[in-house]
PDB file of C-alpha atoms in Angstrom:
ATOM      1  CA  MET A   1    -123.461   7.654 -11.824  1.00 51.00           C
ATOM      2  CA  THR A   2    -125.244   6.625 -13.758  1.00 53.00           C
ATOM      3  CA  VAL A   3    -126.289   6.447 -17.311  1.00 49.00           C
ATOM      4  CA  LYS A   4    -129.510   7.709 -17.143  1.00 49.00           C
ATOM      5  CA  ASP A   5    -128.002  10.491 -14.070  1.00 48.00           C
ATOM      6  CA  THR A   6    -125.710  11.892 -16.714  1.00 46.00           C
ATOM      7  CA  ARG A   7    -128.362  12.435 -19.184  1.00 46.00           C
ATOM      8  CA  LEU A   8    -129.899  14.249 -16.478  1.00 45.00           C
ATOM      9  CA  ARG A   9    -127.378  16.413 -16.298  1.00 46.00           C
ATOM     10  CA  VAL A  10    -126.036  17.001 -20.180  1.00 48.00           C
ATOM     11  CA  GLY A  11    -130.100  18.142 -20.264  1.00 49.00           C
ATOM     12  CA  SER A  12    -129.640  21.549 -19.416  1.00 43.00           C
ATOM     13  CA  ALA A  13    -127.119  22.041 -21.943  1.00 44.00           C
ATOM     14  CA  VAL A  14    -128.728  20.167 -25.020  1.00 47.00           C
ATOM     15  CA  ALA A  15    -131.994  21.888 -24.567  1.00 46.00           C
ATOM     16  CA  ALA A  16    -130.036  24.616 -24.417  1.00 41.00           C
ATOM     17  CA  LEU A  17    -128.617  24.230 -27.463  1.00 44.00           C
ATOM     18  CA  VAL A  18    -131.763  22.354 -29.808  1.00 42.00           C
ATOM     19  CA  ILE A  19    -133.418  25.892 -28.386  1.00 42.00           C
ATOM     20  CA  ALA A  20    -130.571  27.289 -30.173  1.00 42.00           C
ATOM     21  CA  PHE A  21    -129.247  25.741 -33.471  1.00 44.00           C
ATOM     22  CA  GLY A  22    -133.713  24.967 -34.019  1.00 44.00           C
ATOM     23  CA  VAL A  23    -134.080  28.953 -33.326  1.00 42.00           C
ATOM     24  CA  ALA A  24    -131.051  29.885 -36.551  1.00 43.00           C
ATOM     25  CA  GLY A  25    -132.137  26.607 -38.370  1.00 45.00           C
ATOM     26  CA  CYS A  26    -136.292  28.411 -38.701  1.00 46.00           C
ATOM     27  CA  GLY A  27    -137.325  28.899 -42.507  1.00 43.00           C
ATOM     28  CA  GLY A  28    -135.544  28.271 -45.157  1.00 44.00           C
ATOM     29  CA  SER A  29    -136.427  25.560 -48.383  1.00 45.00           C
ATOM     30  CA  ASP A  30    -135.080  22.828 -46.031  1.00 45.00           C
ATOM     31  CA  GLU A  31    -137.031  23.095 -43.124  1.00 45.00           C
ATOM     32  CA  ALA A  32    -139.344  19.908 -44.281  1.00 46.00           C
ATOM     33  CA  GLN A  33    -136.046  17.905 -44.203  1.00 57.00           C
ATOM     34  CA  THR A  34    -133.961  19.075 -41.165  1.00 59.00           C
ATOM     35  CA  PRO A  35    -135.368  17.823 -37.035  1.00 55.00           C
ATOM     36  CA  SER A  36    -138.145  21.130 -36.672  1.00 58.00           C
ATOM     37  CA  ILE A  37    -138.422  23.007 -33.245  1.00 60.00           C
ATOM     38  CA  THR A  38    -141.599  22.662 -33.306  1.00 65.00           C
ATOM     39  CA  LYS A  39    -140.689  18.858 -32.445  1.00 66.00           C
ATOM     40  CA  PRO A  40    -138.170  18.925 -30.205  1.00 63.00           C
ATOM     41  CA  LYS A  41    -137.614  15.015 -30.162  1.00 66.00           C
ATOM     42  CA  GLU A  42    -136.047  15.869 -33.684  1.00 72.00           C
ATOM     43  CA  LEU A  43    -134.277  17.655 -32.535  1.00 82.00           C
ATOM     44  CA  PHE A  44    -131.310  16.065 -30.635  1.00 85.00           C
ATOM     45  CA  LYS A  45    -130.474  12.078 -30.326  1.00 89.00           C
ATOM     46  CA  ASP A  46    -129.451  10.176 -27.065  1.00 91.00           C
ATOM     47  CA  VAL A  47    -127.234   7.406 -27.474  1.00 93.00           C
ATOM     48  CA  ALA A  48    -125.546   5.493 -24.189  1.00 93.00           C
ATOM     49  CA  LEU A  49    -122.787   2.748 -24.440  1.00 93.00           C
ATOM     50  CA  SER A  50    -120.803   1.035 -21.888  1.00 91.00           C
ATOM     51  CA  TYR A  51    -117.143  -1.093 -22.793  1.00 91.00           C
ATOM     52  CA  ASP A  52    -116.542  -3.882 -21.195  1.00 90.00           C
ATOM     53  CA  SER A  53    -113.129  -5.508 -20.587  1.00 87.00           C
ATOM     54  CA  ARG A  54    -113.722  -8.794 -20.332  1.00 85.00           C
ATOM     55  CA  THR A  55    -116.142  -8.876 -23.353  1.00 81.00           C
ATOM     56  CA  ALA A  56    -114.642  -6.463 -25.842  1.00 65.00           C
ATOM     57  CA  ALA A  57    -115.415  -8.747 -28.363  1.00 62.00           C
ATOM     58  CA  THR A  58    -118.423  -7.397 -29.131  1.00 67.00           C
ATOM     59  CA  LYS A  59    -120.150  -6.246 -32.335  1.00 78.00           C
ATOM     60  CA  PRO A  60    -120.811  -2.740 -32.393  1.00 85.00           C
ATOM     61  CA  LYS A  61    -124.175  -0.483 -31.834  1.00 90.00           C
ATOM     62  CA  ARG A  62    -125.853   0.359 -35.069  1.00 94.00           C
ATOM     63  CA  VAL A  63    -127.241   3.915 -34.336  1.00 94.00           C
ATOM     64  CA  GLU A  64    -129.252   5.687 -36.681  1.00 94.00           C
ATOM     65  CA  VAL A  65    -128.939   9.874 -36.496  1.00 93.00           C
ATOM     66  CA  ALA A  66    -131.192  11.376 -39.306  1.00 91.00           C
ATOM     67  CA  GLN A  67    -128.863  14.847 -40.315  1.00 91.00           C
ATOM     68  CA  GLY A  68    -129.224  17.899 -38.790  1.00 90.00           C
ATOM     69  CA  GLN A  69    -129.779  16.241 -35.595  1.00 91.00           C
ATOM     70  CA  MET A  70    -127.687  16.406 -32.312  1.00 93.00           C
ATOM     71  CA  VAL A  71    -126.101  13.768 -31.155  1.00 94.00           C
ATOM     72  CA  VAL A  72    -124.862  13.505 -26.962  1.00 94.00           C
ATOM     73  CA  ILE A  73    -123.166   9.879 -26.323  1.00 95.00           C
ATOM     74  CA  ALA A  74    -123.299   8.854 -23.118  1.00 96.00           C
ATOM     75  CA  VAL A  75    -120.231   5.859 -22.591  1.00 95.00           C
ATOM     76  CA  ILE A  76    -119.056   4.036 -19.528  1.00 94.00           C
ATOM     77  CA  SER A  77    -115.888   1.985 -19.004  1.00 93.00           C
ATOM     78  CA  ASP A  78    -114.709  -0.774 -16.551  1.00 93.00           C
ATOM     79  CA  VAL A  79    -111.368   1.039 -17.675  1.00 94.00           C
ATOM     80  CA  PRO A  80    -109.924   4.241 -19.188  1.00 96.00           C
ATOM     81  CA  GLY A  81    -109.332   5.002 -22.539  1.00 96.00           C
ATOM     82  CA  ILE A  82    -110.092   7.864 -24.737  1.00 96.00           C
ATOM     83  CA  VAL A  83    -113.805   8.106 -26.995  1.00 96.00           C
ATOM     84  CA  SER A  84    -114.133   9.622 -30.284  1.00 95.00           C
ATOM     85  CA  VAL A  85    -115.907   9.821 -33.488  1.00 95.00           C
ATOM     86  CA  GLU A  86    -115.071   9.736 -37.017  1.00 93.00           C
ATOM     87  CA  GLY A  87    -115.334  12.852 -39.110  1.00 90.00           C
ATOM     88  CA  HIS A  88    -115.307  14.815 -35.973  1.00 89.00           C
ATOM     89  CA  ASN A  89    -112.748  17.129 -33.490  1.00 87.00           C
ATOM     90  CA  VAL A  90    -114.372  15.701 -31.013  1.00 91.00           C
ATOM     91  CA  GLU A  91    -112.567  13.378 -27.810  1.00 94.00           C
ATOM     92  CA  ARG A  92    -113.121  12.961 -24.429  1.00 96.00           C
ATOM     93  CA  ASP A  93    -111.272  10.674 -21.300  1.00 96.00           C
ATOM     94  CA  VAL A  94    -112.391   7.776 -20.628  1.00 96.00           C
ATOM     95  CA  ARG A  95    -111.940   7.051 -16.639  1.00 96.00           C
ATOM     96  CA  ALA A  96    -112.885   3.666 -15.542  1.00 95.00           C
ATOM     97  CA  LYS A  97    -116.429   3.180 -13.587  1.00 95.00           C
ATOM     98  CA  GLU A  98    -117.489   7.475 -14.970  1.00 95.00           C
ATOM     99  CA  VAL A  99    -119.355   8.232 -17.759  1.00 95.00           C
ATOM    100  CA  SER A 100    -117.998  10.745 -19.859  1.00 95.00           C
ATOM    101  CA  THR A 101    -120.197  12.517 -23.057  1.00 95.00           C
ATOM    102  CA  LEU A 102    -119.629  13.330 -26.435  1.00 94.00           C
ATOM    103  CA  VAL A 103    -121.677  16.089 -27.831  1.00 94.00           C
ATOM    104  CA  ILE A 104    -121.644  16.227 -31.382  1.00 94.00           C
ATOM    105  CA  SER A 105    -123.404  17.594 -34.867  1.00 92.00           C
ATOM    106  CA  ALA A 106    -124.903  15.361 -37.234  1.00 92.00           C
ATOM    107  CA  ASP A 107    -124.417  17.380 -39.834  1.00 91.00           C
ATOM    108  CA  ALA A 108    -123.460  15.443 -43.314  1.00 92.00           C
ATOM    109  CA  SER A 109    -124.730  12.163 -44.630  1.00 94.00           C
ATOM    110  CA  GLY A 110    -122.933   9.186 -43.698  1.00 94.00           C
ATOM    111  CA  SER A 111    -121.333   6.369 -41.443  1.00 95.00           C
ATOM    112  CA  TYR A 112    -119.189   7.602 -38.980  1.00 95.00           C
ATOM    113  CA  ASP A 113    -117.270   5.439 -36.179  1.00 95.00           C
ATOM    114  CA  VAL A 114    -117.309   5.503 -32.867  1.00 95.00           C
ATOM    115  CA  THR A 115    -114.482   4.274 -31.047  1.00 94.00           C
ATOM    116  CA  MET A 116    -112.430   4.056 -27.727  1.00 94.00           C
ATOM    117  CA  LYS A 117    -108.817   3.347 -27.225  1.00 94.00           C
ATOM    118  CA  GLY A 118    -106.155   3.442 -24.290  1.00 91.00           C
ATOM    119  CA  LYS A 119    -104.373   0.946 -22.738  1.00 89.00           C
ATOM    120  CA  GLY A 120    -104.742  -2.633 -23.724  1.00 85.00           C
ATOM    121  CA  VAL A 121    -108.144  -1.408 -25.393  1.00 89.00           C
ATOM    122  CA  ASP A 122    -108.908  -0.576 -29.589  1.00 90.00           C
ATOM    123  CA  THR A 123    -112.093  -1.048 -30.150  1.00 91.00           C
ATOM    124  CA  HIS A 124    -115.643   0.084 -31.718  1.00 92.00           C
ATOM    125  CA  LEU A 125    -117.927   0.731 -30.286  1.00 94.00           C
ATOM    126  CA  ALA A 126    -121.186   1.707 -31.857  1.00 94.00           C
ATOM    127  CA  GLU A 127    -121.512   3.278 -36.001  1.00 95.00           C
ATOM    128  CA  LEU A 128    -122.679   6.357 -36.495  1.00 94.00           C
ATOM    129  CA  GLU A 129    -125.546   6.095 -40.170  1.00 95.00           C
ATOM    130  CA  VAL A 130    -126.068   9.512 -40.523  1.00 94.00           C
ATOM    131  CA  THR A 131    -129.235  10.044 -42.766  1.00 92.00           C
ATOM    132  CA  LYS A 132    -131.272  12.170 -44.987  1.00 87.00           C
TER     133      LYS A 132
END
């Protein structure tokens, strides 16, 4: 399964989350600073990451995310491991040559590492920079 196929499969679930969070977030004085239900592309950010054990010394990808967005992270690897996002209570098993997906809410601004660990694997895949 490709990363693109996973994005399509996850799309319906993300759309439901986007509508739920968007409707709940309407109104209030912070409305101009947070993503808006009237601009759906602002509500979520998709990130595709890959790990190749033969070229493991790659530089981490830097990804900017607006505070309030839902972030869908699709990861594919040639070896198994566990992917996690620092500061969020979420991690997923990654099977070799299969796509795993994590969904987080970028509630707090800051910098968060996306890492993958496993047998012979301990790497920093990306840095999520959540901005106000």
